Short mmCIF file of C-alpha atoms and ligand atoms in Angstrom, two decimals:
data_model
loop_
_atom_site.label_atom_id
_atom_site.label_comp_id
_atom_site.label_asym_id
_atom_site.label_seq_id
_atom_site.Cartn_x
_atom_site.Cartn_y
_atom_site.Cartn_z
CA MET A 1 -96.89 19.89 29.78
CA ASP A 2 -96.02 21.97 32.86
CA PRO A 3 -96.92 25.58 31.91
CA ASP A 4 -93.64 26.80 33.40
CA ARG A 5 -91.44 24.34 31.53
CA VAL A 6 -89.16 26.26 29.14
CA VAL A 7 -88.26 24.58 25.85
CA ILE A 8 -84.54 24.82 25.10
CA PHE A 9 -83.93 25.31 21.37
CA ASP A 10 -80.25 24.96 20.61
CA THR A 11 -78.91 26.78 17.56
CA THR A 12 -75.19 26.06 18.04
CA LEU A 13 -75.12 24.19 14.72
CA ARG A 14 -76.98 26.89 12.78
CA ASP A 15 -76.62 30.44 14.16
CA GLY A 16 -73.54 29.35 16.14
CA GLU A 17 -71.93 27.84 13.07
CA GLN A 18 -72.37 31.18 11.26
CA SER A 19 -69.54 32.62 13.38
CA PRO A 20 -66.55 33.59 11.20
CA GLY A 21 -63.91 30.88 10.81
CA ILE A 22 -66.07 27.99 12.04
CA SER A 23 -66.24 25.16 9.55
CA LEU A 24 -67.63 22.00 11.06
CA ASN A 25 -67.86 18.93 8.88
CA THR A 26 -70.73 16.42 9.08
CA THR A 27 -68.92 14.08 11.49
CA GLU A 28 -68.20 16.95 13.87
CA LYS A 29 -71.76 18.29 13.65
CA LEU A 30 -73.12 14.82 14.35
CA GLU A 31 -70.90 14.45 17.40
CA ILE A 32 -72.10 17.80 18.75
CA ALA A 33 -75.73 16.89 17.99
CA HIS A 34 -75.38 13.59 19.89
CA GLN A 35 -73.93 15.51 22.82
CA LEU A 36 -76.78 18.06 22.67
CA ALA A 37 -79.22 15.16 22.88
CA ARG A 38 -77.34 13.85 25.95
CA LEU A 39 -77.51 17.35 27.40
CA GLY A 40 -81.29 17.14 27.03
CA VAL A 41 -82.06 20.03 24.67
CA ASP A 42 -85.60 19.93 23.31
CA VAL A 43 -84.86 21.19 19.80
CA ILE A 44 -81.67 21.08 17.74
CA GLU A 45 -81.56 23.57 14.89
CA ALA A 46 -79.18 21.49 12.82
CA GLY A 47 -78.46 23.92 9.98
CA PHE A 48 -79.68 25.88 6.99
CA PRO A 49 -80.05 23.14 4.36
CA ILE A 50 -80.23 25.32 1.25
CA SER A 51 -77.10 27.26 2.17
CA SER A 52 -74.69 24.55 0.95
CA PRO A 53 -74.59 20.84 0.08
CA GLY A 54 -72.50 20.31 3.25
CA ASP A 55 -75.16 21.90 5.42
CA PHE A 56 -77.87 19.81 3.79
CA GLU A 57 -75.89 16.60 4.33
CA ALA A 58 -75.26 17.43 8.00
CA VAL A 59 -78.91 18.26 8.74
CA GLN A 60 -80.00 15.07 7.02
CA ALA A 61 -77.48 12.95 8.95
CA ILE A 62 -78.56 14.50 12.25
CA ALA A 63 -82.24 13.99 11.40
CA ARG A 64 -81.54 10.31 10.69
CA GLU A 65 -79.21 9.52 13.57
CA VAL A 66 -80.03 11.73 16.55
CA HIS A 67 -83.01 10.61 18.57
CA GLY A 68 -84.95 12.48 21.22
CA PRO A 69 -84.91 16.18 20.34
CA VAL A 70 -86.93 17.81 17.57
CA ILE A 71 -84.62 18.39 14.59
CA ALA A 72 -85.18 21.73 12.86
CA GLY A 73 -83.93 23.01 9.51
CA LEU A 74 -83.91 26.73 8.70
CA ALA A 75 -85.49 28.13 5.53
CA ARG A 76 -86.10 31.62 4.16
CA ALA A 77 -89.72 32.26 3.27
CA GLN A 78 -89.17 30.87 -0.21
CA ALA A 79 -90.39 27.63 -1.72
CA PRO A 80 -86.96 26.19 -2.73
CA ASP A 81 -85.59 26.81 0.80
CA ILE A 82 -88.59 25.15 2.40
CA GLU A 83 -88.44 22.16 0.08
CA ARG A 84 -84.73 21.67 0.81
CA ALA A 85 -85.30 21.96 4.56
CA ALA A 86 -88.23 19.53 4.36
CA GLU A 87 -86.09 17.00 2.53
CA ALA A 88 -83.24 17.38 5.02
CA VAL A 89 -85.36 16.84 8.16
CA ARG A 90 -87.75 14.30 6.59
CA ASP A 91 -86.24 11.25 8.30
CA SER A 92 -86.29 12.71 11.80
CA GLU A 93 -88.72 11.25 14.30
CA ARG A 94 -89.71 14.85 15.10
CA PRO A 95 -89.01 17.16 12.15
CA ARG A 96 -89.51 20.93 12.24
CA ILE A 97 -89.18 23.59 9.55
CA HIS A 98 -88.19 27.03 10.80
CA THR A 99 -89.01 29.71 8.26
CA PHE A 100 -88.36 33.43 8.53
CA ILE A 101 -88.79 36.78 6.83
CA SER A 102 -88.00 40.30 8.05
CA THR A 103 -90.75 42.62 9.26
CA SER A 104 -88.65 45.74 9.94
CA ASP A 105 -88.87 48.50 7.33
CA ILE A 106 -85.06 48.79 7.30
CA HIS A 107 -84.81 45.18 6.14
CA ILE A 108 -87.86 45.31 3.86
CA GLU A 109 -86.63 48.39 2.02
CA HIS A 110 -82.90 47.83 1.92
CA GLN A 111 -82.31 44.12 2.18
CA LEU A 112 -85.40 42.53 0.66
CA GLN A 113 -86.13 45.57 -1.57
CA SER A 114 -89.73 44.64 -1.23
CA THR A 115 -92.94 45.92 0.36
CA ARG A 116 -94.93 45.12 3.49
CA GLU A 117 -97.67 43.59 1.30
CA ASP A 118 -95.15 41.25 -0.33
CA VAL A 119 -93.79 40.24 3.05
CA LYS A 120 -97.29 39.27 4.18
CA GLY A 121 -97.82 37.25 1.02
CA GLN A 122 -94.47 35.50 1.35
CA ALA A 123 -95.05 34.68 5.02
CA ARG A 124 -98.46 33.20 4.18
CA ALA A 125 -97.15 31.09 1.33
CA ALA A 126 -94.07 29.96 3.27
CA VAL A 127 -95.92 28.74 6.35
CA ALA A 128 -98.59 27.03 4.26
CA HIS A 129 -95.89 25.34 2.15
CA ALA A 130 -93.95 24.24 5.22
CA ARG A 131 -97.14 22.84 6.78
CA SER A 132 -97.67 20.72 3.67
CA PHE A 133 -94.50 18.82 4.66
CA VAL A 134 -94.48 18.81 8.49
CA SER A 135 -96.92 19.54 11.31
CA ASP A 136 -94.29 21.38 13.38
CA VAL A 137 -93.59 24.79 11.81
CA GLU A 138 -91.81 27.70 13.43
CA PHE A 139 -92.10 31.20 12.04
CA SER A 140 -89.75 34.13 12.81
CA PRO A 141 -90.26 37.78 11.84
CA MET A 142 -86.60 38.72 11.47
CA ASP A 143 -85.42 42.01 13.02
CA ALA A 144 -88.76 42.12 14.86
CA THR A 145 -87.51 44.35 17.67
CA ARG A 146 -86.81 47.19 15.20
CA ALA A 147 -90.07 46.63 13.35
CA ASP A 148 -93.46 48.23 13.69
CA VAL A 149 -95.26 46.12 16.27
CA GLU A 150 -98.66 46.45 14.56
CA PHE A 151 -97.27 45.26 11.23
CA THR A 152 -95.36 42.41 12.91
CA ALA A 153 -98.61 41.41 14.62
CA GLU A 154 -100.40 41.29 11.25
CA VAL A 155 -97.69 39.01 9.87
CA LEU A 156 -97.84 36.77 12.93
CA GLN A 157 -101.61 36.46 12.61
CA ILE A 158 -101.10 35.30 9.01
CA ALA A 159 -98.47 32.76 10.11
CA LEU A 160 -100.84 31.44 12.78
CA ASP A 161 -103.76 31.27 10.32
CA GLU A 162 -101.57 29.12 8.07
CA GLY A 163 -100.74 26.75 10.91
CA ALA A 164 -97.44 27.89 12.52
CA THR A 165 -96.99 26.08 15.84
CA THR A 166 -94.14 28.16 17.30
CA ILE A 167 -93.69 31.90 16.88
CA ASN A 168 -90.19 33.17 17.49
CA ILE A 169 -89.40 36.86 18.06
CA PRO A 170 -85.79 37.57 17.10
CA ASP A 171 -83.84 40.51 18.46
CA THR A 172 -81.68 39.98 15.39
CA VAL A 173 -79.21 42.80 15.95
CA GLY A 174 -79.15 42.67 19.76
CA TYR A 175 -80.72 46.12 20.06
CA ALA A 176 -83.52 45.72 22.59
CA THR A 177 -83.36 46.28 26.33
CA PRO A 178 -85.06 43.74 28.62
CA GLN A 179 -87.93 46.09 29.40
CA GLU A 180 -88.52 46.96 25.75
CA TYR A 181 -88.34 43.32 24.69
CA ALA A 182 -90.83 42.21 27.34
CA GLY A 183 -93.06 45.16 26.37
CA PHE A 184 -92.88 44.17 22.69
CA LEU A 185 -93.95 40.59 23.49
CA GLY A 186 -96.70 41.84 25.78
CA ARG A 187 -98.07 44.07 23.01
CA LEU A 188 -97.98 41.17 20.54
CA TYR A 189 -100.05 39.07 22.97
CA GLU A 190 -102.62 41.91 23.07
CA LEU A 191 -102.71 42.34 19.30
CA VAL A 192 -102.68 38.61 18.49
CA PRO A 193 -104.58 36.71 21.20
CA ALA A 194 -104.07 33.42 19.27
CA LEU A 195 -100.41 33.63 20.32
CA HIS A 196 -101.57 32.20 23.66
CA ASP A 197 -102.38 28.93 21.86
CA VAL A 198 -98.88 28.32 20.47
CA VAL A 199 -95.35 28.40 21.85
CA LEU A 200 -93.85 31.89 21.89
CA SER A 201 -90.08 31.84 21.52
CA VAL A 202 -87.21 34.27 22.13
CA HIS A 203 -84.04 34.58 20.03
CA CYS A 204 -81.69 37.27 21.34
CA HIS A 205 -78.31 38.38 20.09
CA ASP A 206 -75.63 39.69 22.40
CA ASP A 207 -74.44 42.88 20.66
CA LEU A 208 -75.06 44.92 23.83
CA GLY A 209 -74.38 42.04 26.21
CA LEU A 210 -78.09 41.67 26.95
CA ALA A 211 -78.95 38.40 25.19
CA VAL A 212 -79.52 36.38 28.38
CA ALA A 213 -81.23 39.27 30.21
CA ASN A 214 -83.53 39.81 27.22
CA SER A 215 -84.28 36.08 27.00
CA LEU A 216 -85.25 36.00 30.67
CA ALA A 217 -87.42 39.10 30.22
CA GLY A 218 -89.09 37.31 27.29
CA VAL A 219 -89.77 34.21 29.40
CA GLN A 220 -91.23 36.41 32.13
CA ALA A 221 -93.45 38.01 29.50
CA GLY A 222 -94.83 34.58 28.53
CA ALA A 223 -92.36 33.00 26.10
CA ARG A 224 -91.75 29.29 26.70
CA GLN A 225 -88.98 28.59 24.21
CA VAL A 226 -85.50 30.07 24.41
CA GLU A 227 -83.19 29.92 21.40
CA CYS A 228 -79.59 29.81 22.52
CA ALA A 229 -76.16 28.40 21.70
CA ILE A 230 -73.44 26.64 23.64
CA ASN A 231 -70.78 29.11 24.80
CA GLY A 232 -73.00 31.87 23.34
CA ILE A 233 -71.51 31.49 19.85
CA GLY A 234 -73.32 32.96 16.85
CA GLU A 235 -73.48 35.85 14.42
CA ARG A 236 -71.30 38.83 15.54
CA ALA A 237 -71.37 38.97 19.38
CA GLY A 238 -73.28 35.71 19.43
CA ASN A 239 -76.54 34.33 20.77
CA ALA A 240 -77.83 33.96 24.30
CA SER A 241 -75.58 31.40 25.94
CA LEU A 242 -77.38 28.13 26.65
CA GLU A 243 -75.45 27.39 29.82
CA GLU A 244 -76.17 30.85 31.23
CA ILE A 245 -79.90 30.84 30.63
CA VAL A 246 -80.26 27.24 31.83
CA MET A 247 -78.25 27.79 35.01
CA LEU A 248 -80.07 31.06 35.64
CA LEU A 249 -83.42 29.26 35.50
CA ALA A 250 -82.07 26.37 37.62
CA THR A 251 -80.20 28.39 40.26
CA ARG A 252 -83.00 30.90 40.74
CA ALA A 253 -85.84 28.38 40.29
CA ALA A 254 -87.35 29.17 43.67
CA HIS A 255 -87.57 32.85 42.74
CA LEU A 256 -88.39 32.54 39.03
CA GLY A 257 -90.45 29.34 38.99
CA TYR A 258 -89.34 27.90 35.63
CA SER A 259 -87.80 24.55 34.72
CA THR A 260 -86.03 23.00 31.71
CA GLY A 261 -85.28 19.43 30.66
CA ILE A 262 -81.52 20.00 30.66
CA ASN A 263 -79.19 17.55 32.40
CA THR A 264 -76.93 20.28 33.78
CA ARG A 265 -74.13 17.78 34.54
CA GLU A 266 -73.45 17.59 30.79
CA ILE A 267 -72.91 21.35 30.45
CA ALA A 268 -69.15 21.54 31.02
CA ARG A 269 -68.47 18.69 28.65
CA THR A 270 -70.68 20.10 25.92
CA SER A 271 -68.97 23.46 26.26
CA ARG A 272 -65.51 21.86 25.93
CA MET A 273 -66.58 19.82 22.91
CA VAL A 274 -68.04 22.84 21.10
CA SER A 275 -65.00 24.97 21.91
CA ARG A 276 -62.65 22.25 20.68
CA LEU A 277 -64.47 21.45 17.46
CA THR A 278 -65.22 25.07 16.51
CA GLY A 279 -61.81 26.39 17.58
CA TYR A 280 -63.59 29.13 19.53
CA PRO A 281 -62.01 29.54 22.96
CA VAL A 282 -64.10 30.18 26.05
CA GLN A 283 -63.00 33.36 27.84
CA PRO A 284 -61.56 32.51 31.29
CA ASN A 285 -64.11 34.62 33.17
CA LYS A 286 -67.11 33.44 31.12
CA ALA A 287 -70.11 32.76 33.37
CA ILE A 288 -70.71 29.06 34.14
CA VAL A 289 -68.10 27.48 31.82
CA GLY A 290 -65.09 29.82 32.00
CA ARG A 291 -61.94 28.37 33.59
CA ASN A 292 -62.29 30.85 36.47
CA ALA A 293 -66.04 30.58 36.97
CA PHE A 294 -65.47 28.48 40.10
CA ALA A 295 -61.97 29.67 41.03
CA HIS A 296 -61.40 31.83 44.09
CA GLU A 297 -58.39 34.09 44.03
CA SER A 298 -58.75 36.35 47.05
CA GLY A 299 -57.69 34.97 50.41
CA ILE A 300 -60.95 36.01 52.02
CA HIS A 301 -62.96 34.15 49.40
CA GLN A 302 -60.77 31.04 49.62
CA ASP A 303 -61.06 31.05 53.38
CA GLY A 304 -64.84 31.41 53.18
CA VAL A 305 -65.28 28.61 50.62
CA LEU A 306 -63.08 26.24 52.64
CA LYS A 307 -65.25 26.87 55.69
CA GLU A 308 -68.54 26.68 53.83
CA ARG A 309 -68.84 26.51 50.03
CA THR A 310 -72.00 28.63 49.84
CA THR A 311 -70.23 31.68 51.34
CA PHE A 312 -68.95 32.63 47.87
CA GLU A 313 -70.50 30.08 45.49
CA ILE A 314 -74.09 30.27 44.28
CA MET A 315 -73.73 27.05 42.26
CA ASP A 316 -71.97 23.78 42.93
CA ALA A 317 -69.37 22.98 40.23
CA THR A 318 -70.54 19.34 40.22
CA THR A 319 -74.01 20.39 39.01
CA ILE A 320 -72.54 21.51 35.69
CA GLY A 321 -70.23 18.48 35.53
CA LEU A 322 -67.01 20.32 36.30
CA GLU A 323 -65.86 18.08 39.11
CA GLY A 324 -66.54 14.64 40.45
CA ASN A 325 -65.25 12.83 37.39
CA ASP A 326 -62.35 10.90 38.83
CA LEU A 327 -61.95 8.43 36.00
CA VAL A 328 -58.21 7.84 35.47
CA LEU A 329 -56.41 5.38 33.20
CA GLY A 330 -52.70 4.60 33.06
CA LYS A 331 -50.27 2.95 30.66
CA HIS A 332 -51.24 -0.53 31.85
CA SER A 333 -54.92 -0.03 31.11
CA GLY A 334 -56.14 -2.25 28.29
CA ARG A 335 -58.50 -1.87 25.39
CA HIS A 336 -61.45 -3.05 27.49
CA ALA A 337 -60.79 -0.43 30.19
CA LEU A 338 -60.49 2.25 27.53
CA ARG A 339 -63.70 1.15 25.86
CA SER A 340 -65.68 1.23 29.10
CA ALA A 341 -64.13 4.58 30.14
CA LEU A 342 -65.15 6.02 26.77
CA HIS A 343 -68.59 4.47 27.14
CA GLU A 344 -68.94 6.18 30.53
CA LEU A 345 -68.08 9.46 28.79
CA GLY A 346 -70.77 8.82 26.19
CA PHE A 347 -68.54 7.77 23.26
CA GLN A 348 -69.52 4.48 21.59
CA LEU A 349 -66.31 3.34 19.92
CA ASP A 350 -65.84 -0.06 18.29
CA GLY A 351 -63.79 -1.69 15.55
CA GLN A 352 -61.32 0.53 13.72
CA ALA A 353 -62.31 3.68 15.64
CA LEU A 354 -61.57 1.93 18.95
CA ASN A 355 -58.24 0.63 17.60
CA THR A 356 -57.19 4.15 16.55
CA ALA A 357 -58.28 5.62 19.88
CA PHE A 358 -56.38 2.87 21.72
CA LYS A 359 -53.21 3.56 19.73
CA ARG A 360 -53.46 7.30 20.53
CA PHE A 361 -54.22 6.50 24.16
CA LYS A 362 -51.11 4.28 24.46
CA GLU A 363 -48.92 6.97 22.92
CA ILE A 364 -50.22 9.49 25.43
CA ALA A 365 -50.09 7.09 28.39
CA ASP A 366 -46.40 6.45 27.62
CA ARG A 367 -45.69 10.14 28.04
CA LYS A 368 -48.23 11.00 30.74
CA LYS A 369 -48.72 9.10 34.00
CA HIS A 370 -52.46 9.55 34.43
CA VAL A 371 -54.84 9.87 31.52
CA THR A 372 -57.98 11.57 32.85
CA ALA A 373 -61.53 11.84 31.55
CA MET A 374 -60.72 15.27 30.12
CA ASP A 375 -57.64 13.90 28.31
CA LEU A 376 -59.74 11.09 26.80
CA GLU A 377 -62.37 13.56 25.73
CA ALA A 378 -59.73 15.71 24.02
CA LEU A 379 -58.19 12.65 22.32
CA VAL A 380 -61.43 11.25 21.01
CA THR A 381 -62.66 14.63 19.79
CA ASP A 382 -59.27 15.05 18.13
CA GLU A 383 -59.60 11.69 16.36
CA LEU A 384 -63.01 12.63 15.01
CA ARG A 385 -61.42 15.12 12.72
CA ASP A 386 -59.23 12.54 11.02
CA GLU A 387 -61.92 10.96 8.91
CA LEU A 388 -62.18 13.84 6.46
CA ARG A 389 -58.67 15.20 6.75
CA SER A 390 -57.06 15.71 3.39
CA TYR A 391 -53.45 16.25 4.57
CA THR A 392 -51.72 14.23 7.30
CA LEU A 393 -48.67 15.16 9.25
CA GLU A 394 -46.24 12.22 8.88
CA TRP A 395 -43.20 13.40 10.82
CA PHE A 396 -41.28 16.55 11.69
CA ASP A 397 -37.90 17.70 13.04
CA VAL A 398 -37.36 21.11 14.57
CA ASP A 399 -33.91 22.37 15.58
CA VAL A 400 -34.28 24.92 18.34
CA SER A 401 -31.50 26.94 19.88
CA ASN A 402 -31.14 30.48 21.22
CA ARG A 403 -27.99 30.94 19.11
CA ARG A 404 -29.47 30.55 15.61
CA PRO A 405 -32.93 30.75 14.05
CA PRO A 406 -35.00 27.56 14.39
CA HIS A 407 -35.20 25.26 11.40
CA ALA A 408 -38.07 22.83 10.74
CA ARG A 409 -38.37 19.88 8.34
CA VAL A 410 -41.70 18.15 7.79
CA ALA A 411 -43.29 15.37 5.79
CA VAL A 412 -46.97 15.78 4.97
CA ARG A 413 -49.06 13.18 3.15
CA ASN A 414 -51.37 14.77 0.60
CA PRO A 415 -54.94 13.63 -0.20
CA ASP A 416 -53.59 11.38 -3.00
CA GLY A 417 -51.32 9.56 -0.55
CA LEU A 418 -48.13 11.24 -1.73
CA GLU A 419 -45.50 12.16 0.88
CA MET A 420 -44.36 15.76 0.42
CA LEU A 421 -41.31 17.24 2.12
CA GLY A 422 -40.70 20.82 3.13
CA ASP A 423 -38.41 22.86 5.32
CA PHE A 424 -38.11 26.41 6.59
CA THR A 425 -36.04 28.60 8.87
CA GLY A 426 -38.45 30.72 10.87
CA ASP A 427 -38.58 33.35 13.59
CA GLY A 428 -39.56 30.77 16.18
CA PRO A 429 -40.11 26.98 16.22
CA VAL A 430 -43.87 27.29 15.61
CA ASP A 431 -43.37 29.78 12.78
CA ALA A 432 -40.71 27.48 11.27
CA ILE A 433 -42.95 24.40 11.31
CA PHE A 434 -45.99 26.24 9.95
CA ARG A 435 -44.00 27.61 7.04
CA ALA A 436 -42.34 24.23 6.47
CA ILE A 437 -45.87 22.79 6.09
CA ASN A 438 -46.65 25.54 3.55
CA SER A 439 -43.48 24.64 1.69
CA ALA A 440 -44.31 20.89 1.72
CA THR A 441 -47.88 21.40 0.51
CA ARG A 442 -46.93 24.26 -1.87
CA ARG A 443 -49.62 26.40 -0.29
CA GLU A 444 -49.42 30.10 0.60
CA ALA A 445 -51.53 29.92 3.74
CA ARG A 446 -51.28 32.84 6.16
CA LEU A 447 -51.61 32.38 9.90
CA ARG A 448 -54.37 34.50 11.42
CA GLU A 449 -54.64 33.14 14.97
CA PHE A 450 -52.72 30.69 17.11
CA ARG A 451 -53.44 29.56 20.63
CA ILE A 452 -52.19 26.83 22.89
CA ASP A 453 -53.96 25.63 26.06
CA ALA A 454 -53.41 22.86 28.56
CA VAL A 455 -56.24 20.29 28.67
CA THR A 456 -55.71 19.66 32.39
CA GLY A 457 -53.34 20.99 35.03
CA GLY A 458 -49.93 19.49 35.84
CA GLN A 459 -46.53 19.44 34.17
CA ASP A 460 -47.35 16.56 31.86
CA ALA A 461 -50.68 18.06 30.71
CA LEU A 462 -51.82 17.53 27.13
CA GLY A 463 -51.41 20.62 24.99
CA GLU A 464 -54.30 21.65 22.80
CA ALA A 465 -53.48 23.95 19.87
CA SER A 466 -55.90 26.01 17.78
CA VAL A 467 -55.02 27.60 14.48
CA VAL A 468 -57.00 29.91 12.20
CA LEU A 469 -55.42 30.49 8.80
CA GLU A 470 -56.38 32.01 5.50
CA LEU A 471 -55.87 30.39 2.14
CA ALA A 472 -56.90 32.15 -1.09
CA GLY A 473 -59.38 34.30 0.81
CA GLN A 474 -60.93 31.37 2.72
CA SER A 475 -60.41 31.30 6.47
CA ALA A 476 -60.49 27.99 8.32
CA ALA A 477 -59.73 26.64 11.77
CA GLY A 478 -58.00 23.48 12.96
CA GLN A 479 -57.06 21.97 16.29
CA GLY A 480 -54.50 19.42 17.51
CA VAL A 481 -53.82 17.61 20.78
CA SER A 482 -50.52 16.17 21.99
CA THR A 483 -48.20 16.12 24.99
CA ASP A 484 -45.74 17.90 22.67
CA ILE A 485 -46.96 21.41 21.93
CA ILE A 486 -45.03 21.70 18.66
CA GLU A 487 -46.71 18.53 17.45
CA ALA A 488 -50.13 19.80 18.59
CA ALA A 489 -49.48 23.07 16.75
CA ALA A 490 -48.38 21.31 13.55
CA GLN A 491 -51.41 19.03 13.59
CA ALA A 492 -53.69 22.00 14.12
CA TYR A 493 -52.09 23.80 11.16
CA VAL A 494 -52.37 20.80 8.85
CA ARG A 495 -56.04 20.40 9.77
CA ALA A 496 -56.80 24.06 9.26
CA LEU A 497 -55.14 23.79 5.84
CA SER A 498 -57.26 20.74 4.99
CA ASN A 499 -60.41 22.56 6.08
CA ALA A 500 -59.49 25.59 3.98
CA GLU A 501 -58.92 23.37 0.93
CA ARG A 502 -62.26 21.65 1.45
CA LYS A 503 -64.00 25.01 1.68
CA LEU A 504 -62.31 26.20 -1.52
CA LEU A 505 -63.34 22.99 -3.27
CA ALA A 506 -66.95 23.41 -2.13
CA VAL A 507 -67.00 26.99 -3.44
CA GLU A 508 -65.57 25.80 -6.77
CA GLU A 509 -68.18 23.04 -7.03
CA GLU A 510 -70.98 25.48 -6.25
CA GLU A 511 -69.70 27.92 -8.88
CA GLU A 512 -69.48 25.12 -11.44
CA ALA A 513 -73.03 23.97 -10.61
CA GLU A 514 -74.29 27.54 -11.11
CA LEU A 515 -72.60 27.71 -14.51
CA THR A 516 -73.99 24.35 -15.64
CA PRO A 517 -77.42 24.88 -17.24
CA ALA A 518 -80.22 22.87 -15.61
CA PRO A 519 -81.39 19.89 -17.70
O1 KIV B 1 -81.19 36.45 14.41
C1 KIV B 1 -82.12 36.10 13.67
O2 KIV B 1 -83.03 36.87 13.33
C2 KIV B 1 -82.11 34.74 13.17
C3 KIV B 1 -83.34 34.27 12.47
C4 KIV B 1 -83.03 33.44 11.28
C5 KIV B 1 -84.22 33.56 13.46
O3 KIV B 1 -81.17 34.01 13.39
ZN1 ZN B 2 -79.91 34.84 15.04
#
């Protein structure tokens, strides 16, 4: 392989999914994983199989169905974790186990309540155990950047002796500066020369806004794998953003000299899909994928770009797939046209799924003159969520006037197929419909966040609503898409409620399993 080729390890579905409020089901994770494969990532970290039965199921489904990238499962340096991860990734064409243990004294003393000697023993046993299942094993010394470099080097040497093939150096709490991080990697190379024979990897968190800068510094110090997530999602302030590091390496290739296998034209679409399915919005001024990343507000800039794009643009929007997709359908388009438009967008829909998408498409096309690629994308992603939905919005009425408080009536079908009615007089139409749904489902959910965005421009644009609510201490997100924003909001609320119920059920099942004595 080209020595300057950088491996892109995507952790959207593992570290990214650890962001508060995100609760992706297996269907949604699979859809994202397929899109990551289209994007051309080298490794998909699909989840943390021992963390829950849902995570295990998703990693296993991705390992079975997604071809091309390496599929990795995360495991603490403990035998049961490693066995669960091994089972989850077993059916992948290219399985990897990623095992980790902290090397910083803060973690060893306070979190692990253990000793350096124990950590060495656990790292040795974990890598050896992982190697007994797969030939591709990644080892991470967690919180490495706050650890003693000599001790970390000793642990890495052990991991290498036991057969680790990738060594990842996490800046777990986003504490390092680029210079320090590069210096830390440089010192590890000196202390552990065998590191030159494996892939060194970087995993940087963004607590100080340095995740991408630190990742680049790591690559310049010799690392050839970058761990990152779409839209930079992840624990706390998130991970290094995939689109930023990839476009940095691509745009400054002549200066930096590195390459990746990413098809950059899939970036915008992947970002939209992840934002939609996670319910995490992308800030308007976010580098690369923010709504304003290619917008020019000042007259001088607009004038310059009209004369010559490169006056104020260092990247062409088409290279990340933001423009140039002129696919448009209308109300006379048939099932065949829809199918091939979806195919062009990378969605393989047949049978019942195509029928449902066609029905939704017709409803939208009746209300909206042109249905664009972005509308179709929003619709299909929206439909994905239906499979596992436990409540369904059947119908609603909302009376709105500026002379009396709005009143909403709704019918919601429950998981047993029963139609439940509810009504409420609220402070505003959205408040009224949300509380009417609570009344219909007899649930005391509390709204935590609500957002509405337009999928495209124009007066007849589709509205996309995102809701985060809390039910019995469990927070969950849901999204909805419609030309009617009240309908989009109600759908989003019903889905968030369904997700919260599923989470509560999973917790109950786990608690029951813990109480049941093993046979
Ligand atoms: O941030 C971190 O240290 C991690 C490890 C599990 C690699 O996510
Ligand atoms: Zn992390």
